[in-house]
XYZ file of C-alpha atoms in Angstrom:
666
model
C 0.000 0.000 0.000
C 1.378 3.373 -1.049
C 2.178 5.687 1.848
C 0.008 8.866 1.770
C 1.743 12.201 1.383
C 1.974 14.511 4.415
C -1.286 16.256 5.354
C 0.260 19.725 5.185
C 1.407 19.082 1.621
C -2.126 17.978 0.620
C -3.630 21.070 2.191
C -1.183 23.308 0.348
C -2.241 21.695 -2.933
C -5.921 22.269 -2.101
C -5.206 25.918 -1.233
C -3.411 26.362 -4.551
C -6.382 24.853 -6.416
C -8.831 27.083 -4.517
C -6.878 30.174 -5.547
C -6.882 29.014 -9.161
C -10.644 28.396 -8.996
C -11.268 31.911 -7.653
C -9.177 33.402 -10.452
C -11.079 31.373 -13.043
C -14.447 32.384 -11.567
C -13.431 36.045 -11.671
C -12.371 35.671 -15.313
C -15.656 33.920 -16.131
C -17.591 36.776 -14.542
C -15.587 39.286 -16.625
C -16.404 37.380 -19.800
C -20.100 37.281 -18.858
C -20.095 41.096 -18.873
C -18.626 40.973 -22.381
C -21.645 38.849 -23.303
C -23.901 41.552 -21.817
C -22.204 44.222 -23.927
C -22.812 42.108 -27.018
C -26.484 41.636 -26.085
C -26.808 45.384 -25.566
C -25.870 45.916 -29.215
C -27.906 43.025 -30.620
C -30.872 43.611 -28.235
C -31.097 39.963 -27.255
C -32.610 38.571 -24.017
C -30.276 38.124 -21.077
C -31.161 34.472 -20.664
C -30.873 31.776 -23.292
C -32.384 28.847 -21.394
C -31.838 26.412 -24.256
C -28.108 27.164 -24.271
C -28.050 26.859 -20.457
C -29.619 23.385 -20.685
C -27.126 22.340 -23.350
C -24.275 23.688 -21.205
C -25.460 21.806 -18.104
C -26.010 18.573 -20.057
C -22.483 18.782 -21.481
C -20.982 19.554 -18.068
C -22.886 16.701 -16.391
C -21.546 14.254 -18.994
C -17.999 15.589 -18.674
C -18.237 15.602 -14.885
C -19.479 12.018 -14.762
C -16.432 10.958 -16.781
C -14.279 12.569 -14.081
C -16.183 10.854 -11.258
C -18.307 13.874 -10.270
C -21.940 13.471 -9.196
C -24.459 15.044 -11.604
C -26.370 16.882 -8.865
C -23.123 18.338 -7.511
C -22.211 19.688 -10.961
C -25.696 21.121 -11.533
C -25.850 22.782 -8.105
C -22.456 24.398 -8.643
C -23.223 25.706 -12.122
C -26.710 26.889 -11.236
C -25.040 29.278 -8.771
C -22.549 30.371 -11.422
C -25.335 30.968 -13.972
C -27.376 32.940 -11.432
C -24.378 35.163 -10.679
C -23.782 35.689 -14.398
C -27.433 36.581 -15.094
C -27.681 39.058 -12.203
C -24.406 40.758 -13.149
C -25.483 41.128 -16.767
C -28.845 42.526 -15.668
C -27.190 45.054 -13.338
C -24.860 46.163 -16.124
C -27.614 46.651 -18.730
C -29.927 48.337 -16.235
C -27.182 50.781 -15.322
C -26.503 51.520 -18.992
C -30.196 52.277 -19.554
C -30.300 54.653 -16.570
C -26.994 56.593 -16.626
C -28.389 59.288 -14.323
C -28.501 56.747 -11.489
C -24.854 55.748 -11.813
C -22.815 56.965 -8.848
C -19.755 55.862 -6.961
C -21.835 55.504 -3.824
C -25.505 55.238 -2.812
C -27.081 56.373 0.419
C -29.578 53.674 1.348
C -32.249 53.818 4.039
C -33.146 50.495 5.637
C -34.844 49.145 8.748
C -32.746 48.857 11.896
C -28.985 49.218 12.140
C -25.967 47.443 10.720
C -26.435 43.708 10.910
C -30.194 43.645 10.315
C -31.529 41.587 7.422
C -32.487 44.809 5.656
C -28.883 45.976 5.985
C -27.597 42.702 4.538
C -30.020 42.930 1.591
C -28.998 46.534 0.852
C -25.314 45.664 1.159
C -25.546 42.805 -1.328
C -27.556 44.966 -3.728
C -24.706 47.514 -3.755
C -22.021 44.844 -4.022
C -23.734 43.515 -7.140
C -23.425 46.985 -8.674
C -19.904 47.502 -7.331
C -20.756 50.772 -5.571
C -20.065 51.968 -2.057
C -23.010 52.005 0.335
C -23.635 54.844 2.760
C -26.105 53.318 5.178
C -28.909 55.134 6.936
C -30.595 53.004 9.585
C -34.255 53.821 10.296
C -36.663 52.841 13.055
C -39.784 52.343 10.911
C -41.007 51.850 7.355
C -42.461 55.375 7.395
C -39.044 56.763 8.328
C -37.439 54.908 5.387
C -39.961 56.390 2.952
C -39.540 59.899 4.405
C -35.746 59.676 4.103
C -36.014 58.918 0.367
C -38.820 61.416 -0.299
C -36.825 64.205 1.374
C -33.654 63.396 -0.565
C -31.652 62.273 2.469
C -31.324 58.835 0.875
C -31.048 57.705 -2.751
C -32.885 54.439 -2.174
C -35.038 52.799 0.461
C -35.173 49.059 1.164
C -38.535 47.672 2.275
C -39.156 43.976 3.076
C -42.321 42.961 1.223
C -42.740 39.221 1.850
C -41.190 36.154 3.412
C -41.570 32.531 2.341
C -42.369 31.502 5.924
C -44.453 34.324 7.426
C -46.005 35.668 4.195
C -46.624 39.269 3.152
C -45.598 42.190 5.343
C -48.823 44.169 5.443
C -47.368 47.337 6.981
C -45.267 47.886 3.854
C -48.295 47.524 1.576
C -50.069 50.142 3.671
C -47.111 52.537 3.371
C -47.065 52.122 -0.435
C -50.634 53.417 -0.679
C -49.573 56.920 0.303
C -46.106 57.501 -1.138
C -45.071 59.116 -4.407
C -41.939 56.943 -4.606
C -41.456 54.399 -7.382
C -40.346 50.795 -7.051
C -37.103 50.554 -9.036
C -35.758 47.166 -8.032
C -36.080 44.039 -5.949
C -33.760 41.583 -4.301
C -34.206 38.317 -2.432
C -31.929 37.003 0.302
C -31.710 33.728 2.169
C -32.763 34.225 5.777
C -30.889 31.849 8.048
C -32.088 32.418 11.605
C -29.602 31.579 14.362
C -29.676 31.916 18.118
C -26.863 34.386 18.791
C -25.160 34.842 22.119
C -21.966 36.166 23.619
C -18.810 34.103 22.973
C -18.871 30.968 25.078
C -22.636 31.070 25.710
C -24.582 27.812 25.833
C -28.292 27.181 25.307
C -28.632 26.271 28.979
C -27.402 29.789 29.887
C -30.106 31.591 27.909
C -33.133 32.983 29.716
C -34.167 35.919 27.460
C -34.395 36.060 23.664
C -34.551 39.405 21.833
C -35.978 39.473 18.295
C -38.066 41.361 15.756
C -41.679 40.054 15.495
C -41.072 38.612 12.012
C -38.223 36.243 13.050
C -40.260 35.251 16.123
C -43.135 34.273 13.823
C -40.798 32.440 11.443
C -39.176 30.475 14.306
C -42.371 29.726 16.240
C -41.868 25.938 16.246
C -38.377 26.181 17.709
C -39.487 28.684 20.347
C -42.493 26.524 21.294
C -40.023 23.757 22.191
C -38.271 26.134 24.612
C -41.164 27.602 26.545
C -38.849 28.606 29.392
C -37.291 31.327 27.200
C -38.703 34.818 27.755
C -39.302 36.718 24.491
C -38.553 40.431 24.173
C -39.744 42.178 20.982
C -37.415 44.648 19.226
C -37.853 47.043 16.306
C -35.194 45.204 14.258
C -32.791 42.275 14.417
C -29.954 44.767 14.787
C -31.510 46.214 17.953
C -31.884 42.677 19.309
C -28.216 41.921 18.695
C -27.158 45.241 20.225
C -29.116 44.430 23.408
C -27.325 41.093 23.722
C -23.968 42.747 23.091
C -24.623 45.212 25.920
C -26.026 42.630 28.371
C -24.091 42.065 31.559
C -23.958 38.263 31.369
C -24.532 35.284 29.073
C -28.255 34.905 29.808
C -29.435 36.863 26.749
C -29.574 35.825 23.095
C -30.911 37.267 19.853
C -32.410 35.776 16.699
C -30.461 36.947 13.664
C -27.945 35.977 11.011
C -24.379 34.856 11.620
C -23.174 37.720 9.395
C -25.063 40.276 11.444
C -24.026 38.684 14.713
C -20.349 38.993 13.796
C -20.758 42.797 13.692
C -21.808 42.668 17.356
C -19.210 40.109 18.475
C -21.892 37.425 18.847
C -21.601 33.738 18.051
C -24.154 31.213 16.866
C -25.428 28.916 19.615
C -27.930 27.092 17.393
C -28.727 27.462 13.697
C -31.609 26.512 11.395
C -34.313 27.921 13.680
C -36.854 28.767 10.947
C -40.042 26.709 10.557
C -39.295 26.170 6.869
C -36.044 24.822 5.511
C -36.194 27.340 2.660
C -36.619 30.760 4.245
C -36.236 33.785 1.994
C -37.182 37.437 2.247
C -37.941 39.608 -0.748
C -37.182 43.338 -0.599
C -38.319 46.108 -2.910
C -36.156 49.137 -3.662
C -37.878 52.526 -3.810
C -36.574 55.820 -5.251
C -37.886 59.267 -6.111
C -37.829 58.651 -9.875
C -38.939 55.695 -11.956
C -36.378 53.832 -14.075
C -36.354 52.427 -17.587
C -36.018 48.655 -17.935
C -34.297 47.461 -21.136
C -36.387 45.015 -23.114
C -33.684 42.324 -22.824
C -34.329 42.095 -19.086
C -37.196 40.178 -17.441
C -39.364 42.909 -15.937
C -42.064 43.167 -13.330
C -44.698 45.894 -13.021
C -46.395 46.503 -9.674
C -49.674 48.406 -9.476
C -52.472 49.051 -7.013
C -56.149 49.309 -7.867
C -59.571 49.603 -6.264
C -62.390 47.905 -8.143
C -65.352 49.177 -6.141
C -68.063 47.124 -4.480
C -69.930 45.278 -7.205
C -70.298 41.599 -7.992
C -67.514 40.221 -10.188
C -65.483 43.455 -10.230
C -62.191 41.724 -9.404
C -62.879 38.926 -11.864
C -63.540 41.498 -14.588
C -60.165 43.118 -13.907
C -58.325 39.781 -13.928
C -59.955 38.851 -17.228
C -58.316 41.954 -18.711
C -54.922 40.516 -17.797
C -55.866 37.179 -19.337
C -57.065 38.847 -22.529
C -53.667 40.511 -22.957
C -51.733 37.379 -21.869
C -50.280 39.147 -18.831
C -49.193 36.799 -16.048
C -50.037 37.982 -12.536
C -47.459 36.534 -10.119
C -48.900 38.088 -6.948
C -52.253 39.401 -5.733
C -52.570 40.984 -2.290
C -55.426 42.923 -0.748
C -55.415 45.525 2.031
C -58.244 47.573 3.549
C -58.648 51.188 2.410
C -58.424 53.472 5.480
C -61.651 55.387 6.053
C -63.620 53.224 3.614
C -65.076 50.258 5.531
C -65.262 46.885 3.775
C -63.428 48.086 0.649
C -60.084 46.700 -0.421
C -57.056 47.975 -2.310
C -55.496 45.272 -4.504
C -51.756 45.018 -5.127
C -50.696 43.172 -8.269
C -47.292 42.035 -9.523
C -47.415 41.474 -13.277
C -44.588 39.820 -15.194
C -44.291 42.420 -17.940
C -42.410 45.550 -18.934
C -44.609 48.613 -18.613
C -43.382 49.815 -22.006
C -44.696 46.707 -23.774
C -47.781 47.062 -25.946
C -49.676 44.375 -24.009
C -49.068 46.145 -20.700
C -50.023 49.546 -22.093
C -53.245 48.214 -23.600
C -54.064 46.343 -20.413
C -53.568 49.469 -18.266
C -55.828 51.532 -20.513
C -58.575 48.948 -20.224
C -58.156 48.678 -16.448
C -58.413 52.458 -16.112
C -61.880 52.284 -17.662
C -63.256 49.628 -15.303
C -61.562 50.408 -11.945
C -62.314 53.143 -9.453
C -58.612 53.829 -8.828
C -55.398 52.540 -10.377
C -51.766 53.563 -9.909
C -48.518 52.055 -11.177
C -46.011 51.777 -8.330
C -43.088 50.894 -10.570
C -41.531 48.774 -13.287
C -38.220 47.127 -12.457
C -35.961 44.169 -13.347
C -36.721 40.794 -11.766
C -33.790 39.583 -9.702
C -35.065 36.084 -8.959
C -33.319 33.691 -11.313
C -35.210 30.426 -11.787
C -32.608 27.619 -11.852
C -32.168 25.840 -15.165
C -33.146 22.198 -14.721
C -32.273 19.052 -16.623
C -34.724 16.228 -17.196
C -34.320 12.974 -15.288
C -33.228 11.272 -18.498
C -30.320 13.713 -18.775
C -29.407 12.796 -15.202
C -29.801 9.099 -16.095
C -32.449 8.572 -13.390
C -35.663 8.970 -15.377
C -38.308 6.205 -15.203
C -39.732 4.697 -18.370
C -42.629 7.186 -18.365
C -41.761 10.770 -19.117
C -43.252 14.190 -19.302
C -42.903 14.156 -23.085
C -45.133 11.084 -23.340
C -47.907 12.803 -21.389
C -47.701 15.965 -23.474
C -47.887 13.936 -26.685
C -51.343 12.657 -25.778
C -52.781 16.069 -26.553
C -51.168 16.450 -29.937
C -52.153 13.119 -31.531
C -55.968 13.345 -31.386
C -57.481 16.070 -33.620
C -61.010 15.661 -32.161
C -62.213 17.917 -29.304
C -60.444 17.169 -26.070
C -62.613 15.323 -23.575
C -62.010 17.951 -20.899
C -63.269 20.758 -23.168
C -66.685 22.365 -23.403
C -66.588 21.577 -27.115
C -66.755 17.902 -26.094
C -69.335 18.405 -23.314
C -71.185 21.713 -23.073
C -72.754 21.362 -19.624
C -70.640 21.489 -16.458
C -69.851 18.066 -14.995
C -71.179 16.989 -11.616
C -69.146 14.434 -9.708
C -71.141 12.336 -7.238
C -69.792 10.115 -4.491
C -72.278 9.128 -1.790
C -73.624 12.325 -0.191
C -70.835 14.382 -1.797
C -71.554 16.323 -5.009
C -69.213 18.830 -6.612
C -69.382 20.823 -9.853
C -72.197 22.570 -11.753
C -72.819 24.955 -8.872
C -72.182 22.485 -6.046
C -69.344 23.652 -3.782
C -67.057 21.279 -1.908
C -64.848 21.714 1.177
C -62.128 19.074 1.545
C -59.653 18.776 4.400
C -56.175 17.388 3.795
C -54.514 15.627 6.730
C -50.922 14.397 6.739
C -50.875 11.213 8.793
C -48.115 10.675 11.321
C -45.869 7.621 11.259
C -47.005 6.759 14.795
C -50.593 6.524 13.580
C -49.801 4.585 10.398
C -47.300 2.099 11.814
C -48.032 1.832 15.541
C -51.835 2.236 15.426
C -51.947 3.099 19.118
C -55.327 3.702 20.727
C -54.223 7.202 21.751
C -53.359 8.070 18.136
C -56.695 6.683 16.890
C -58.578 8.667 19.525
C -56.771 11.846 18.510
C -57.674 11.137 14.873
C -61.349 10.668 15.780
C -61.418 13.942 17.750
C -59.989 15.783 14.754
C -62.460 14.135 12.354
C -65.366 15.180 14.573
C -64.072 18.773 14.563
C -63.719 18.740 10.768
C -67.320 17.588 10.364
C -68.521 20.341 12.710
C -66.474 22.883 10.731
C -68.377 22.012 7.531
C -65.961 19.770 5.636
C -67.396 17.017 3.422
C -64.359 14.871 2.681
C -60.875 14.211 4.062
C -57.727 13.465 2.044
C -55.395 11.108 3.913
C -51.872 12.110 2.898
C -48.506 10.758 3.987
C -49.278 7.098 3.175
C -45.970 6.659 1.346
C -46.379 2.895 1.454
C -49.951 1.681 1.888
C -48.786 -1.897 2.235
C -47.080 -1.088 5.546
C -50.211 0.746 6.767
C -52.794 -1.729 5.450
C -54.050 -2.588 8.932
C -54.864 0.983 9.969
C -56.436 2.326 6.741
C -59.811 0.489 7.208
C -60.074 1.889 10.762
C -59.456 5.424 9.525
C -62.077 5.013 6.810
C -64.579 3.636 9.337
C -64.009 6.681 11.548
C -64.554 9.059 8.629
C -67.752 7.282 7.571
C -68.988 7.431 11.158
C -69.095 11.218 10.737
C -70.376 11.134 7.122
C -67.043 12.214 5.673
C -65.644 10.708 2.486
C -62.316 8.903 2.669
C -59.919 10.161 -0.025
C -56.483 8.532 -0.200
C -53.520 10.347 -1.739
C -51.504 8.219 -4.172
C -47.732 8.675 -3.987
C -46.731 5.619 -6.043
C -48.380 3.403 -8.632
C -47.970 0.225 -6.548
C -50.429 1.626 -3.979
C -53.259 2.009 -6.487
C -54.920 -1.438 -6.066
C -54.868 -1.298 -2.255
C -56.102 2.308 -2.143
C -58.931 1.524 -4.547
C -60.196 -1.151 -2.165
C -60.381 1.194 0.826
C -60.975 4.716 -0.519
C -64.158 6.450 -1.652
C -62.055 8.631 -3.955
C -58.389 8.828 -4.945
C -56.147 11.896 -4.953
C -53.339 11.751 -7.530
C -50.625 14.055 -6.182
C -48.859 16.637 -8.312
C -45.658 14.583 -8.138
C -47.424 11.907 -10.220
C -48.961 14.237 -12.794
C -46.320 13.347 -15.388
C -46.494 9.591 -14.683
C -48.193 8.324 -17.837
C -48.538 4.733 -16.587
C -50.255 5.842 -13.387
C -52.595 8.205 -15.258
C -53.542 5.438 -17.664
C -54.199 3.033 -14.794
C -56.297 5.622 -12.933
C -58.315 6.247 -16.072
C -59.477 2.615 -16.102
C -60.829 2.705 -12.532
C -64.542 3.109 -11.691
C -63.726 5.391 -8.729
C -63.833 9.246 -8.660
C -60.440 10.941 -8.856
C -58.729 14.185 -7.950
C -55.794 15.163 -10.174
C -53.426 17.699 -8.603
C -51.407 19.999 -10.848
C -47.631 19.649 -10.637
C -46.180 22.927 -9.382
C -43.872 23.107 -12.423
C -46.592 22.270 -14.985
C -48.004 24.694 -17.505
C -51.727 24.936 -18.207
C -51.239 22.852 -21.375
C -49.363 20.100 -19.501
C -52.051 19.994 -16.797
C -54.749 19.587 -19.430
C -52.700 16.918 -21.212
C -52.575 14.837 -18.021
C -56.326 15.356 -17.639
C -56.913 14.095 -21.162
C -54.740 11.038 -20.484
C -57.133 9.963 -17.704
C -60.380 10.781 -19.500
C -59.277 8.960 -22.653
C -59.216 5.673 -20.687
C -62.908 5.920 -19.749
C -63.019 7.349 -16.216
C -64.986 10.604 -16.506
C -65.309 11.141 -12.724
C -62.439 13.616 -12.519
C -61.917 16.684 -10.331
C -58.964 18.992 -10.946
C -56.944 20.412 -8.058
C -54.454 23.313 -8.118
C -52.124 24.204 -5.231
C -50.041 26.831 -7.054
C -47.070 26.893 -9.382
C -43.414 27.840 -9.132
C -42.869 31.122 -10.957
C -39.872 32.820 -12.544
C -39.999 35.429 -9.774
C -40.090 33.030 -6.855
C -38.847 29.534 -7.510
C -39.313 28.401 -3.901
C -42.760 29.627 -2.954
C -45.819 28.508 -4.988
C -48.030 31.208 -6.489
C -51.734 30.705 -7.154
C -52.195 30.703 -10.927
C -55.529 32.511 -11.029
C -55.168 33.133 -14.765
C -55.168 29.358 -15.359
C -58.209 29.001 -13.090
C -60.077 31.464 -15.282
C -58.888 29.621 -18.384
C -59.966 26.221 -17.051
C -63.424 27.499 -16.076
C -63.797 29.094 -19.524
C -62.662 26.053 -21.529
C -63.393 22.943 -19.454
C -66.529 21.303 -18.075
C -64.601 19.628 -15.235
C -64.857 20.914 -11.647
C -61.708 22.380 -10.096
C -60.796 22.919 -6.456
C -58.053 25.211 -5.143
C -55.648 24.560 -2.281
C -54.370 28.035 -1.284
C -52.528 26.939 1.864
C -49.058 26.699 0.279
C -49.198 30.100 -1.452
C -51.172 32.260 0.987
C -50.470 33.061 4.627
C -52.981 31.583 7.056
C -54.372 34.948 8.136
C -55.152 35.896 4.531
C -57.165 32.744 3.771
C -60.670 34.083 4.595
C -60.203 37.154 2.391
C -58.616 35.232 -0.482
C -61.505 32.757 -0.382
C -63.783 35.554 -1.580
C -61.636 36.075 -4.691
C -61.403 32.338 -5.374
C -65.203 32.082 -5.139
C -65.635 34.997 -7.543
C -63.468 33.165 -10.067
C -65.988 30.269 -9.915
C -63.781 27.621 -8.333
C -65.833 24.592 -7.300
C -64.330 24.217 -3.865
C -61.314 24.372 -1.581
C -58.772 21.907 -0.249
C -57.405 23.095 3.099
C -54.414 21.626 4.924
C -55.460 20.748 8.477
C -52.953 19.529 11.093
C -53.713 16.180 12.646
C -52.445 17.104 16.094
C -54.117 19.792 18.167
C -51.856 22.672 19.196
C -52.889 24.240 22.476
C -51.041 27.435 21.584
C -52.439 27.737 18.076
C -55.023 25.495 16.469
C -55.803 26.603 12.941
C -59.101 24.703 12.793
C -61.129 27.732 13.939
C -59.707 29.701 11.029
C -60.441 26.812 8.637
C -64.052 26.784 9.846
C -64.274 30.511 9.087
C -62.921 29.858 5.578
C -65.490 27.081 4.983
C -68.312 29.354 6.150
C -67.112 32.006 3.698
C -66.994 29.376 0.956
C -70.627 28.332 1.511
C -71.930 31.863 2.122
């Protein structure tokens, strides 16, 4: 056996390679700006996704030959591509707005150095290679006033978080300012428990934090009920309080980067409820900016439709008519006008485009108030993905096979109103949905202890929850989390019996094709999850069953792909089909689903099939009752609502779900 070389010598070689890699990355970034200069002359889009896919496929093949894992290569180059895209966008945006080009920007943000707003502003300036003069503020109003008065060039306002949802105070501030939105940026929010050097979790008695991080880390904090929470105006203030504390009994929730500015160390990391935790910030300035046509653009506007039936639907149909994709819809009350709402819309379009101009003119005629808050470049870069076949892990059925089912048959598609003019009604026992019948379905994720151990305590807890769901107005329950029905075969009949005892339908979610026969024997209806929407074999098998089905849209599927999967089922004979949509991943936010209301309108206009919406992944819990009104106006046939199996003494969302169901039936 060959004797290994000395460790120090190996480390020196690694250090030398790291330095070479950094030099090569810097040279690659320089060349990417040369590409941007070329695109400025030729007026070509920043992104060429086809070339990116070809590049990744070539690199995966070359990497595999060198013993490198495909996912490792893709992850690495997705980061490199994102950096290249954002640098090219910043360059072209600066060229289109020379009056904004300075050596330094004064930026107003919430809190002090070390806050998440400070980190977002700092990275925004680093991207543009300018010096940042920071102006910490105590409130959102103070940020806006600093920019309006000219004391700051830009203001940074957090607008939404993937864990805690929209930040309503910022929407309220935007109603009354003359500032324009000129940019956006998204940062990863990694919440840590920060303490003085040498502190341990057992030392901590008080935790300082801004309300948003407290909300985003609620599960962690609920496990440490002995900790006393102290609210602060910003994460920076929280860290400053810990820095000035006399002993090691205080800690703050913040980032490791911010904590380093206050000589704090991370005691525990990964505190957020969600693994992916991001915050999106908007950038406001006194003057609007021009967005070159090569750049992906977003236009944000606010409007008031007035109190009349179908007013919001009428406005959204304008967007559909002009093929304008709405990536966000938020509503806020209008001060001094009870029961009226102001709607905030993010539209994926450049305001200078003909479609956007025509759409705005039409909206002006039908709304009571409308105002454009800004047009700006999108800074969320959707990662380029390779198919499973390119990664050599694709099953025999593929997305392409499903899509082909729509292109081979020239006759009217079975899902279309050309095939069946009247709206379909789906009946299952006492449950009827479609053609004016509204349905409320609860979705419960079953615990492993219930599925595998089948303890009496777990069954009793399940029965209590089922009774509550019936009292709340639900008609059916989807049992999710049965990743292998064979291992849970003994408990499934008991769960169904409990549901039937309270006149609730038993719907079983299908995660794999092998579970189909067993589920068919125990379920009243089947729920084909979005993960299986591209599984042609499973769709074909489901289409031969005599049992009603739900088909959930894959969050990466287009309207056409969703309808193709629908056609694949109907073509096999089973016409008892209900569509379900839980949101899609958009170009602007690849991690948080967005409700595709435009597709809902399109489905209701073109298809006779009923469709239910699950808004729980895309909308914060508090906003569900209000959003239900809009979903009803768009003629959805029902809702699927995620309901926890276990009761939480601190916060049980079932009361809110009952309110949503009442609004649905009202």
